[in-house]
XYZ file of N, CA and C in Angstrom:
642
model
N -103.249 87.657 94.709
C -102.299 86.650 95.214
C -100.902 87.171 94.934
N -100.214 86.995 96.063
C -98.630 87.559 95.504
C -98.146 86.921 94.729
N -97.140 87.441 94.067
C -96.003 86.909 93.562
C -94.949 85.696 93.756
N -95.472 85.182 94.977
C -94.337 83.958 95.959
C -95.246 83.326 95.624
N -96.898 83.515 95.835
C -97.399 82.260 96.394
C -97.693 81.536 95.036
N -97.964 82.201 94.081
C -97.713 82.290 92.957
C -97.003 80.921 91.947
N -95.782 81.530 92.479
C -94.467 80.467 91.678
C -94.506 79.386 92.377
N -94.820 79.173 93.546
C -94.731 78.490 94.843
C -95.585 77.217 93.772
N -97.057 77.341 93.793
C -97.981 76.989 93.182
C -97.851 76.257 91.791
N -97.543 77.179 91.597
C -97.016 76.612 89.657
C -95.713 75.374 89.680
N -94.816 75.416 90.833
C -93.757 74.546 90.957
C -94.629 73.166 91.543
N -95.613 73.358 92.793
C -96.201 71.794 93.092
C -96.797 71.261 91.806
N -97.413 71.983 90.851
C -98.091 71.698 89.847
C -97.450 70.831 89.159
N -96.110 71.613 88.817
C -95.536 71.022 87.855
C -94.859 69.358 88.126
N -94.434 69.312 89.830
C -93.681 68.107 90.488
C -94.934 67.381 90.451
N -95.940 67.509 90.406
C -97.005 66.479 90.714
C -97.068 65.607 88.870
N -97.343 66.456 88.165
C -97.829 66.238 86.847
C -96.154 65.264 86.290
N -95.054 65.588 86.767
C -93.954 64.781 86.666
C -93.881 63.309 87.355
N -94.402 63.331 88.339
C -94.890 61.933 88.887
C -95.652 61.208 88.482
N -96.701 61.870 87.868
C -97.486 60.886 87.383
C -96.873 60.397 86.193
N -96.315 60.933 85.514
C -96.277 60.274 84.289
C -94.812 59.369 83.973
N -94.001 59.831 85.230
C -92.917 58.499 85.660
C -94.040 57.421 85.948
N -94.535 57.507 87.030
C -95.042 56.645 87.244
C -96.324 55.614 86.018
N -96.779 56.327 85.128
C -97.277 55.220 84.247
C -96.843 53.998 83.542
N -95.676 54.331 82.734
C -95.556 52.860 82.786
C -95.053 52.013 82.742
N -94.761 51.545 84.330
C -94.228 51.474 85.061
C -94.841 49.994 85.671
N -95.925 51.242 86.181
C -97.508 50.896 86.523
C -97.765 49.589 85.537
N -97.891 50.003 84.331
C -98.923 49.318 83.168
C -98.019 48.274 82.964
N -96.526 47.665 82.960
C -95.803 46.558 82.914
C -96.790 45.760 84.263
N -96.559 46.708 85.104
C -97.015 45.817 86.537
C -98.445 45.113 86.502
N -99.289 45.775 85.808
C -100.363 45.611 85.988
C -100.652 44.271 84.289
N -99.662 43.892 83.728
C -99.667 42.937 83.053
C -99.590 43.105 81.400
N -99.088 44.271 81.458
C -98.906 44.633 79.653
C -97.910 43.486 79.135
N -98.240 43.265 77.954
C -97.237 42.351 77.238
C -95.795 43.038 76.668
N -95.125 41.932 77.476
C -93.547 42.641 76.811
C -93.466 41.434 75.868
N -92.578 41.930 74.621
C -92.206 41.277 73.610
C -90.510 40.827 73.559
N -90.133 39.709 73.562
C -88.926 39.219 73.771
C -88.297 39.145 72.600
N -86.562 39.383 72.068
C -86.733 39.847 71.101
C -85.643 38.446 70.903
N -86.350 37.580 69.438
C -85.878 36.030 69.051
C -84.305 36.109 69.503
N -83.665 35.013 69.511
C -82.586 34.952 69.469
C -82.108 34.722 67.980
N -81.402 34.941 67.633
C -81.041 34.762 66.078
C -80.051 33.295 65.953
N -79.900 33.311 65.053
C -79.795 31.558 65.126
C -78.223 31.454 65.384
N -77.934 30.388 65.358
C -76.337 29.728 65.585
C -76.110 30.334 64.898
N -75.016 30.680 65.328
C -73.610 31.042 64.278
C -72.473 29.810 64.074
N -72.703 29.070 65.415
C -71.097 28.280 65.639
C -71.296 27.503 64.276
N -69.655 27.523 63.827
C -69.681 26.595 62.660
C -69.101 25.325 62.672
N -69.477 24.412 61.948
C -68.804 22.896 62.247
C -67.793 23.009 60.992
N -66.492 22.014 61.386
C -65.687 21.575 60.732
C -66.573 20.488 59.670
N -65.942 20.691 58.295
C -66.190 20.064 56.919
C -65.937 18.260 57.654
N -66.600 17.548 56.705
C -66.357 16.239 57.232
C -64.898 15.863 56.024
N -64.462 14.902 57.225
C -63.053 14.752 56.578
C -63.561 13.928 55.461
N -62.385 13.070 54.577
C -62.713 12.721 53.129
C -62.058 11.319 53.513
N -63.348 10.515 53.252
C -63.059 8.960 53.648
C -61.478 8.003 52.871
N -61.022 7.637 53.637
C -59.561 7.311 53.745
C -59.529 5.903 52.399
N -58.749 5.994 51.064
C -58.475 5.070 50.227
C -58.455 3.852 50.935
N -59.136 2.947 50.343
C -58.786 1.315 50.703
C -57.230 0.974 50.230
N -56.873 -0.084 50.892
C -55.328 -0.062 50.739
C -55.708 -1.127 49.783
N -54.430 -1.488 49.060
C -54.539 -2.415 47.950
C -54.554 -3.235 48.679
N -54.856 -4.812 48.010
C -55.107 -6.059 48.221
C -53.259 -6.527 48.376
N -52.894 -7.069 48.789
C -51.689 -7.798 48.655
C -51.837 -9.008 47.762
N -50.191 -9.212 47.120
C -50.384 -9.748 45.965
C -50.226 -11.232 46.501
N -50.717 -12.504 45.740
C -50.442 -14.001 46.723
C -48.994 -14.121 46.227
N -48.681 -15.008 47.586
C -46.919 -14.942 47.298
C -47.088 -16.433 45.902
N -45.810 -16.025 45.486
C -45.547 -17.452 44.157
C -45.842 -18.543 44.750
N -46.172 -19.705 43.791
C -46.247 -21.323 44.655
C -44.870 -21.504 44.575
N -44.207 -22.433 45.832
C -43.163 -23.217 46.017
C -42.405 -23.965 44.695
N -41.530 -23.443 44.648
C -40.766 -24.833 43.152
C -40.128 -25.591 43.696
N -40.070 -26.221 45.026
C -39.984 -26.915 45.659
C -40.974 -28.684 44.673
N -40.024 -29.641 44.440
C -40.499 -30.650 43.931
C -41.424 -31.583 44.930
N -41.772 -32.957 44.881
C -42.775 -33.406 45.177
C -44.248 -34.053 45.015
N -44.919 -35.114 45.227
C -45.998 -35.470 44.929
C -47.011 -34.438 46.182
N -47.846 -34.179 45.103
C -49.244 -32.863 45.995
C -48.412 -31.292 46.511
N -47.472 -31.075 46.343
C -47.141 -29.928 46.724
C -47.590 -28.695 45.355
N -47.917 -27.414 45.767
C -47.945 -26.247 45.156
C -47.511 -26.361 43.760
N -46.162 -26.738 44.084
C -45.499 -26.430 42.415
C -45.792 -27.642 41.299
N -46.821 -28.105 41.866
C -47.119 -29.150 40.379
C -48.314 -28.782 39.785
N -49.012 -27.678 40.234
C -50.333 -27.246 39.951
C -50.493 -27.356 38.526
N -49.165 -26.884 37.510
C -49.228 -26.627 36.443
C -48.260 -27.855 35.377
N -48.232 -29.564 36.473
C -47.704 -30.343 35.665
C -48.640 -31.689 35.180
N -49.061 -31.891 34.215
C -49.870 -32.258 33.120
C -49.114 -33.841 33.451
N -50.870 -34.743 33.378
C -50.498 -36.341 32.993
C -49.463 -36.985 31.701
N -48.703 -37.295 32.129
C -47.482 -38.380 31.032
C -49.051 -38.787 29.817
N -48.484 -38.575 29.053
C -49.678 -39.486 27.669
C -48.416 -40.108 26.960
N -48.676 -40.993 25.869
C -47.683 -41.539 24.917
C -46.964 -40.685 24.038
N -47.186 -39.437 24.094
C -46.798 -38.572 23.326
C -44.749 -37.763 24.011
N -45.394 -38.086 25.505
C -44.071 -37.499 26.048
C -43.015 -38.889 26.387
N -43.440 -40.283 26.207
C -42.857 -40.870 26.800
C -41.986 -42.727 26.241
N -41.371 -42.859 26.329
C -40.668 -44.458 25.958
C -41.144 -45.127 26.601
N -41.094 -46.532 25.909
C -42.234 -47.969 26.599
C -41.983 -49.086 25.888
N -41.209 -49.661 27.111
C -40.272 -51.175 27.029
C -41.240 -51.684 27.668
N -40.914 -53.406 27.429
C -41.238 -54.303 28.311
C -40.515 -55.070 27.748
N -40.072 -55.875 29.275
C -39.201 -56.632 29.469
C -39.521 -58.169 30.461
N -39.519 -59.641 29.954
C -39.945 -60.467 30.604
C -39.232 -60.770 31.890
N -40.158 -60.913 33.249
C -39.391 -61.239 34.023
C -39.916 -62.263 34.927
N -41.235 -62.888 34.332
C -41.229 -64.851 35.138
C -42.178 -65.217 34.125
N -41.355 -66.162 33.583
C -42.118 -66.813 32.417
C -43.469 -67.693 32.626
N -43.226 -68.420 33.937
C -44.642 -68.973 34.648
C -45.718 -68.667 34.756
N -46.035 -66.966 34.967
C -46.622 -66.032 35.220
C -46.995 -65.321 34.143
N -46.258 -65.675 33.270
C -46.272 -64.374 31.953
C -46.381 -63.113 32.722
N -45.141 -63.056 33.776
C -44.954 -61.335 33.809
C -44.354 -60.503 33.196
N -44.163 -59.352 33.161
C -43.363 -58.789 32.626
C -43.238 -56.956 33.343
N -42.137 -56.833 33.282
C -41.913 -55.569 33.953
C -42.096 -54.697 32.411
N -43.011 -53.213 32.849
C -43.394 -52.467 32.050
C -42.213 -51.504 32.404
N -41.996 -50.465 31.393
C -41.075 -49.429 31.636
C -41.436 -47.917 31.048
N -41.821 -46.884 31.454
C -41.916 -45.408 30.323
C -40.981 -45.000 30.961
N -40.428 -43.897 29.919
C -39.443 -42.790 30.349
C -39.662 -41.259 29.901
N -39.445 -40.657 30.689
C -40.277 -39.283 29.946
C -38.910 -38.877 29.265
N -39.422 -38.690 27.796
C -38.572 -38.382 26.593
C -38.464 -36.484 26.499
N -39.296 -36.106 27.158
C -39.772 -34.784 26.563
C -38.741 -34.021 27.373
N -39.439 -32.520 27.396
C -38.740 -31.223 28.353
C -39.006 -30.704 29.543
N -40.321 -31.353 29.798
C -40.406 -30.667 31.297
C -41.471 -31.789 31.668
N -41.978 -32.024 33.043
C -41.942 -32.813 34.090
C -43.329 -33.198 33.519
N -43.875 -34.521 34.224
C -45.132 -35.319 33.570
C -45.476 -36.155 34.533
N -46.823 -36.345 35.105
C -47.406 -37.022 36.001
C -47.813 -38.387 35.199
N -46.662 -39.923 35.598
C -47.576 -41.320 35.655
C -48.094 -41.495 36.448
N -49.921 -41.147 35.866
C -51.286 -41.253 36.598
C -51.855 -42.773 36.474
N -52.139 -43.296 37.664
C -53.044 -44.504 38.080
C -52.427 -45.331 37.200
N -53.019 -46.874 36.602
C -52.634 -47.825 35.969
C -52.410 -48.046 34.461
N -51.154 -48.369 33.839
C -50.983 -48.301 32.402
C -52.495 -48.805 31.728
N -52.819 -48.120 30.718
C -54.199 -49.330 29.827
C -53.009 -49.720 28.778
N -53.851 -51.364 29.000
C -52.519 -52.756 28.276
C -53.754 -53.266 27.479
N -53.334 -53.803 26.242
C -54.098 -54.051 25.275
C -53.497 -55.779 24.977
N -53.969 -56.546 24.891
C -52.665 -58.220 24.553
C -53.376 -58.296 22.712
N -52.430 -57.482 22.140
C -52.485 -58.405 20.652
C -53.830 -58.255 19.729
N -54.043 -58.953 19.352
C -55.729 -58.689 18.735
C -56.710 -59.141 20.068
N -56.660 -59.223 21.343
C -57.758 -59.996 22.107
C -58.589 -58.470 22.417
N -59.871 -58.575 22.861
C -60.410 -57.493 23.206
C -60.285 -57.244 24.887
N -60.501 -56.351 25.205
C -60.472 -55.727 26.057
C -58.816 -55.515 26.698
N -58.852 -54.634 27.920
C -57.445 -54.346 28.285
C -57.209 -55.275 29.679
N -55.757 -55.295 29.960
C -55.612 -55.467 31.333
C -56.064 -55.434 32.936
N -56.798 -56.206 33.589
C -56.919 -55.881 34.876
C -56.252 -55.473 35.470
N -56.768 -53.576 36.359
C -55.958 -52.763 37.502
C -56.232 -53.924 38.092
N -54.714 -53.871 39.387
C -54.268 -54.433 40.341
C -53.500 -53.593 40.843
N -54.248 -52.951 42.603
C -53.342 -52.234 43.384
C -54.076 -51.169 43.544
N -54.298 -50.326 44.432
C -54.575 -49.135 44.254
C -53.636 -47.996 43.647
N -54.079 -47.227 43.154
C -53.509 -45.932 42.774
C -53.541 -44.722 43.081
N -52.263 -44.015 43.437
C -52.510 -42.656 44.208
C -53.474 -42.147 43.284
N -54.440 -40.728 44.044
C -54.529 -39.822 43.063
C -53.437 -38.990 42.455
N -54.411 -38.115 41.729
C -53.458 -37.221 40.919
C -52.387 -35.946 41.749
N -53.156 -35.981 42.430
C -52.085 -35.279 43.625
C -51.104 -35.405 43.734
N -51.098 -36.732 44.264
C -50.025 -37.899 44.673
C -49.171 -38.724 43.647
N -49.701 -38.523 42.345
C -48.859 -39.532 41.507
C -47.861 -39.135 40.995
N -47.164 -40.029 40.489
C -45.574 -39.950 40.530
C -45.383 -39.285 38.854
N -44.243 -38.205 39.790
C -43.780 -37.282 39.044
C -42.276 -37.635 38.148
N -42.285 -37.124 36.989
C -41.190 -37.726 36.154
C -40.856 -36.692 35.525
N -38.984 -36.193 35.981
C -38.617 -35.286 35.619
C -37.901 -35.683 33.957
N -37.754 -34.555 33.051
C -37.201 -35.758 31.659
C -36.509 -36.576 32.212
N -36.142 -37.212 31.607
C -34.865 -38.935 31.435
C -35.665 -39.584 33.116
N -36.486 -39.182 33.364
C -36.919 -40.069 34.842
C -37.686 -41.047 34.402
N -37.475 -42.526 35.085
C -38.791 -43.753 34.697
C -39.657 -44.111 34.866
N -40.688 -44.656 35.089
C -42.066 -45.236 35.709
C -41.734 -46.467 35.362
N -42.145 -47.585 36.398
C -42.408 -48.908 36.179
C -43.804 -49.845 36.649
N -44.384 -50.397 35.687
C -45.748 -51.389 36.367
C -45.516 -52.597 35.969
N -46.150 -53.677 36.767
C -45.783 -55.038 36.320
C -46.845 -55.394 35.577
N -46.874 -56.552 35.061
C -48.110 -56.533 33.807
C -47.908 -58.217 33.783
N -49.196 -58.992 34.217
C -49.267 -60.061 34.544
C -50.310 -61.011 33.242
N -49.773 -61.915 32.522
C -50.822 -62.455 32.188
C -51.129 -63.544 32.330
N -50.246 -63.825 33.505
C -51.390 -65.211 34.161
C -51.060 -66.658 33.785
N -50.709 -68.018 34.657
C -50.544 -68.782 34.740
C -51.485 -69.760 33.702
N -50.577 -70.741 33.015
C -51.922 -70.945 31.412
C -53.174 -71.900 32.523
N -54.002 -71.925 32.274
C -55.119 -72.865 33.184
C -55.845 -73.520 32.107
N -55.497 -72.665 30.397
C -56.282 -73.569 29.059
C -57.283 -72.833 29.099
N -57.828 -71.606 29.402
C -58.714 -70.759 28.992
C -58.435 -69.255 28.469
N -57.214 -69.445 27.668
C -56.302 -67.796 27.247
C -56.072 -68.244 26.318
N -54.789 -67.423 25.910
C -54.751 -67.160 24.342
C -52.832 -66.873 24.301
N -52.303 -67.068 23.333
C -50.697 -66.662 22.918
C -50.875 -65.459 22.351
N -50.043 -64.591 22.899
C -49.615 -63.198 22.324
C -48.735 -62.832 21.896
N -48.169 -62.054 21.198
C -47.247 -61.929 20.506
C -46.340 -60.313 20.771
N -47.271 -59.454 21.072
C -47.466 -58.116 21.302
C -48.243 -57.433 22.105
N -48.263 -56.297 23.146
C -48.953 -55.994 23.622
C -49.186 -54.426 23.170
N -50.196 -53.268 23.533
C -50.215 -52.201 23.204
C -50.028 -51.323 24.763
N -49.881 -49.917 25.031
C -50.411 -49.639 26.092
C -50.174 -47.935 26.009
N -51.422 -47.687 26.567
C -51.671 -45.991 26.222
C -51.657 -45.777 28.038
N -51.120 -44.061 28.528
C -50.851 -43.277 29.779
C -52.425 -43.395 29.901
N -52.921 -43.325 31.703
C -53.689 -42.771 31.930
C -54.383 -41.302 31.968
N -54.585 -40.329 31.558
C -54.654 -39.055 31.101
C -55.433 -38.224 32.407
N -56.844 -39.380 32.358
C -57.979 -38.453 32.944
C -58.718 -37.704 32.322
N -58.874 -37.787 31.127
C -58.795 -36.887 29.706
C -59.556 -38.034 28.523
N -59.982 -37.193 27.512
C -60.194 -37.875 26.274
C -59.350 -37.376 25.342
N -58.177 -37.391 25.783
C -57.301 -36.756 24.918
C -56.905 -38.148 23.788
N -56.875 -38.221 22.806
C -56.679 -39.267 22.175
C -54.880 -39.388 22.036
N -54.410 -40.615 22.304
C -53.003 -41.211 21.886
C -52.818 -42.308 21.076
N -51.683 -42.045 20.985
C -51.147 -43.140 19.605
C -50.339 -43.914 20.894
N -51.131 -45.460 20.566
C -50.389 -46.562 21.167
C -49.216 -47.126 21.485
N -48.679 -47.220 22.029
C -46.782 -47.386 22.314
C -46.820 -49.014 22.470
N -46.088 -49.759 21.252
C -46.183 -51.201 21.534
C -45.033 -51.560 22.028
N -44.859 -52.922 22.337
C -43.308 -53.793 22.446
C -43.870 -55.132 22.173
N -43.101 -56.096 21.966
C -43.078 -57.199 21.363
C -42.772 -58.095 22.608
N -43.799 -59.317 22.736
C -44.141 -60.068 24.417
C -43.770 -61.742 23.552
N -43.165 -61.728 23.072
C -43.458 -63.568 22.336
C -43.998 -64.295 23.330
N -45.161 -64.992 22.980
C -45.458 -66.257 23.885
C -46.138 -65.810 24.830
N -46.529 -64.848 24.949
C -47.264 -64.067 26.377
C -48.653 -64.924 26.403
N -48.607 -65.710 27.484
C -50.098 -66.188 27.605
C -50.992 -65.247 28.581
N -52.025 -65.413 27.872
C -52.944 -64.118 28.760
C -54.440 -65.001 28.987
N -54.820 -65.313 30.232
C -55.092 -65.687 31.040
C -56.553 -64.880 31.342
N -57.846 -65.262 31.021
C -59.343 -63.940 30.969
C -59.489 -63.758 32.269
N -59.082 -64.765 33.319
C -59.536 -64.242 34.518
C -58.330 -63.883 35.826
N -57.322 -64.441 35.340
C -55.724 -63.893 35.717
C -54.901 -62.647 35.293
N -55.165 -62.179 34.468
C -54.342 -60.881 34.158
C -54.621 -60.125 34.828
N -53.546 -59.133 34.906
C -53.588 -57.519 35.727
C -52.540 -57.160 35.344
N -52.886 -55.546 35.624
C -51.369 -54.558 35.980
C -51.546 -53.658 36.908
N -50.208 -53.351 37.707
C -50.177 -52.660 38.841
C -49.867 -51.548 38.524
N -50.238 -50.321 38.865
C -50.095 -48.874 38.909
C -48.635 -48.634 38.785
N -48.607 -47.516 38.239
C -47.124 -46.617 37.785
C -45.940 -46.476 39.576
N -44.943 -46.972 39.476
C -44.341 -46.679 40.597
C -42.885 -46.543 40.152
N -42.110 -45.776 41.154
C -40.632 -45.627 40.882
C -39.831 -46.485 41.146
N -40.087 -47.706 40.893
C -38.803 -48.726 41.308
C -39.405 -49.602 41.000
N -38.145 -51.103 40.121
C -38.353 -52.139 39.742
C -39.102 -53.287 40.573
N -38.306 -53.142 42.034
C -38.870 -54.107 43.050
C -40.738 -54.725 43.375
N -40.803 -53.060 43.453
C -42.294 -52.301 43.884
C -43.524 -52.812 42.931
N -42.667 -52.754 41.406
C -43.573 -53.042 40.104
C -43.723 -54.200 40.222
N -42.908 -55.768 40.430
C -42.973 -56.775 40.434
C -43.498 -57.729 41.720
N -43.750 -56.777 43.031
C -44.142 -57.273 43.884
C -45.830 -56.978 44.369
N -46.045 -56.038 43.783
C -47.542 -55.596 44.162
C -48.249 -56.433 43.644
């Protein structure tokens, strides 16, 4: 064999044996080999830190009560029932028919004092006290007495009918609301007839008129 046909020969050889083995695999994906997918690797993205929950604001402070004066307003929250301890206590006759008599306290002290509901009136050695007559504010409402200010109640003992008694003296302690114990504030009533089913007294008020007409 020559020399051409030779090399000729050895070159198809070689282009053939190069095809095939491009061509394998190629082939073998096609024909269903497993390809392996390669994971994704995880997040990276990063989140912002959580912010830092915001201080509660303080409470606001309550504004002062009013010193604004008055019965039931704010600024009496902290003013205490009149007892015998803060106060002066006249009586004075004013219809002898009646055995009335106008009652009088005055607040003696330093700072302000509630005459609460109806004086307790005592007649002399007799037992028991005076019949309330009238309604009486509450404590809210009752009358406020700045020092040197007065309270007045009328204090009735009643037309004689021959079933009472002569007095000489009467006693009479503040309404408190309280068991606070007081020392009795007297005045001297000559002749006061007191009457078991006629007597009364009318609640603490600011004016003479008011005391003698209720």
């Amino acid at each position: 064999m020559s020399t051409v046909r030779r090399a000729a020969l050895v070159l198809t050889t070689l282009s053939a044996a190069l095809a095939l083995t491009a061509c394998g695999p190629a082939e073998d994906d096609a024909a269903g080999g497993t390809v392996t997918a390669t994971p994704a690797g995880p997040s990276t993205a990063s989140s912002e830190p959580p912010s830092k929950p915001s201080k509660p604001s303080k409470p606001s402070k309550p504004s002062a009560p009013s010193t604004s004066s008055g019965g039931g307003s704010s600024a009496d929250y902290d003013v205490f029932p009149c007892s015998t301890f803060d106060v002066t206590f006249t009586a004075s006759l004013a219809e002898p028919t009646t055995s009335s008599y106008l009652l009088k306290v005055t607040n003696k002290g330093t700072k302000a004092c509630r005459a609460l509901g109806h004086p307790v009136v005592t007649f002399g050695d007799l037992d028991g006290a005076a019949t309330e007559r009238g309604a009486a504010p509450g404590i809210e409402d009752a009358l406020r007495l700045e020092p040197g200010e007065s309270a007045y109640a009328g204090l009735m003992g009643g037309a004689d009918d021959g079933k009472g008694r002569t007095v000489g003296s009467i006693a009479m302690t503040m309404n408190t609301e309280s068991d606070l114990e007081q020392t009795p504030l007297t005045a001297s009533t000559p002749n006061l007839y007191v009457s078991p089913d006629i007597n009364s007294v009318t609640p603490w008020v600011n004016n003479v008129e008011d005391a003698l007409s209720l």
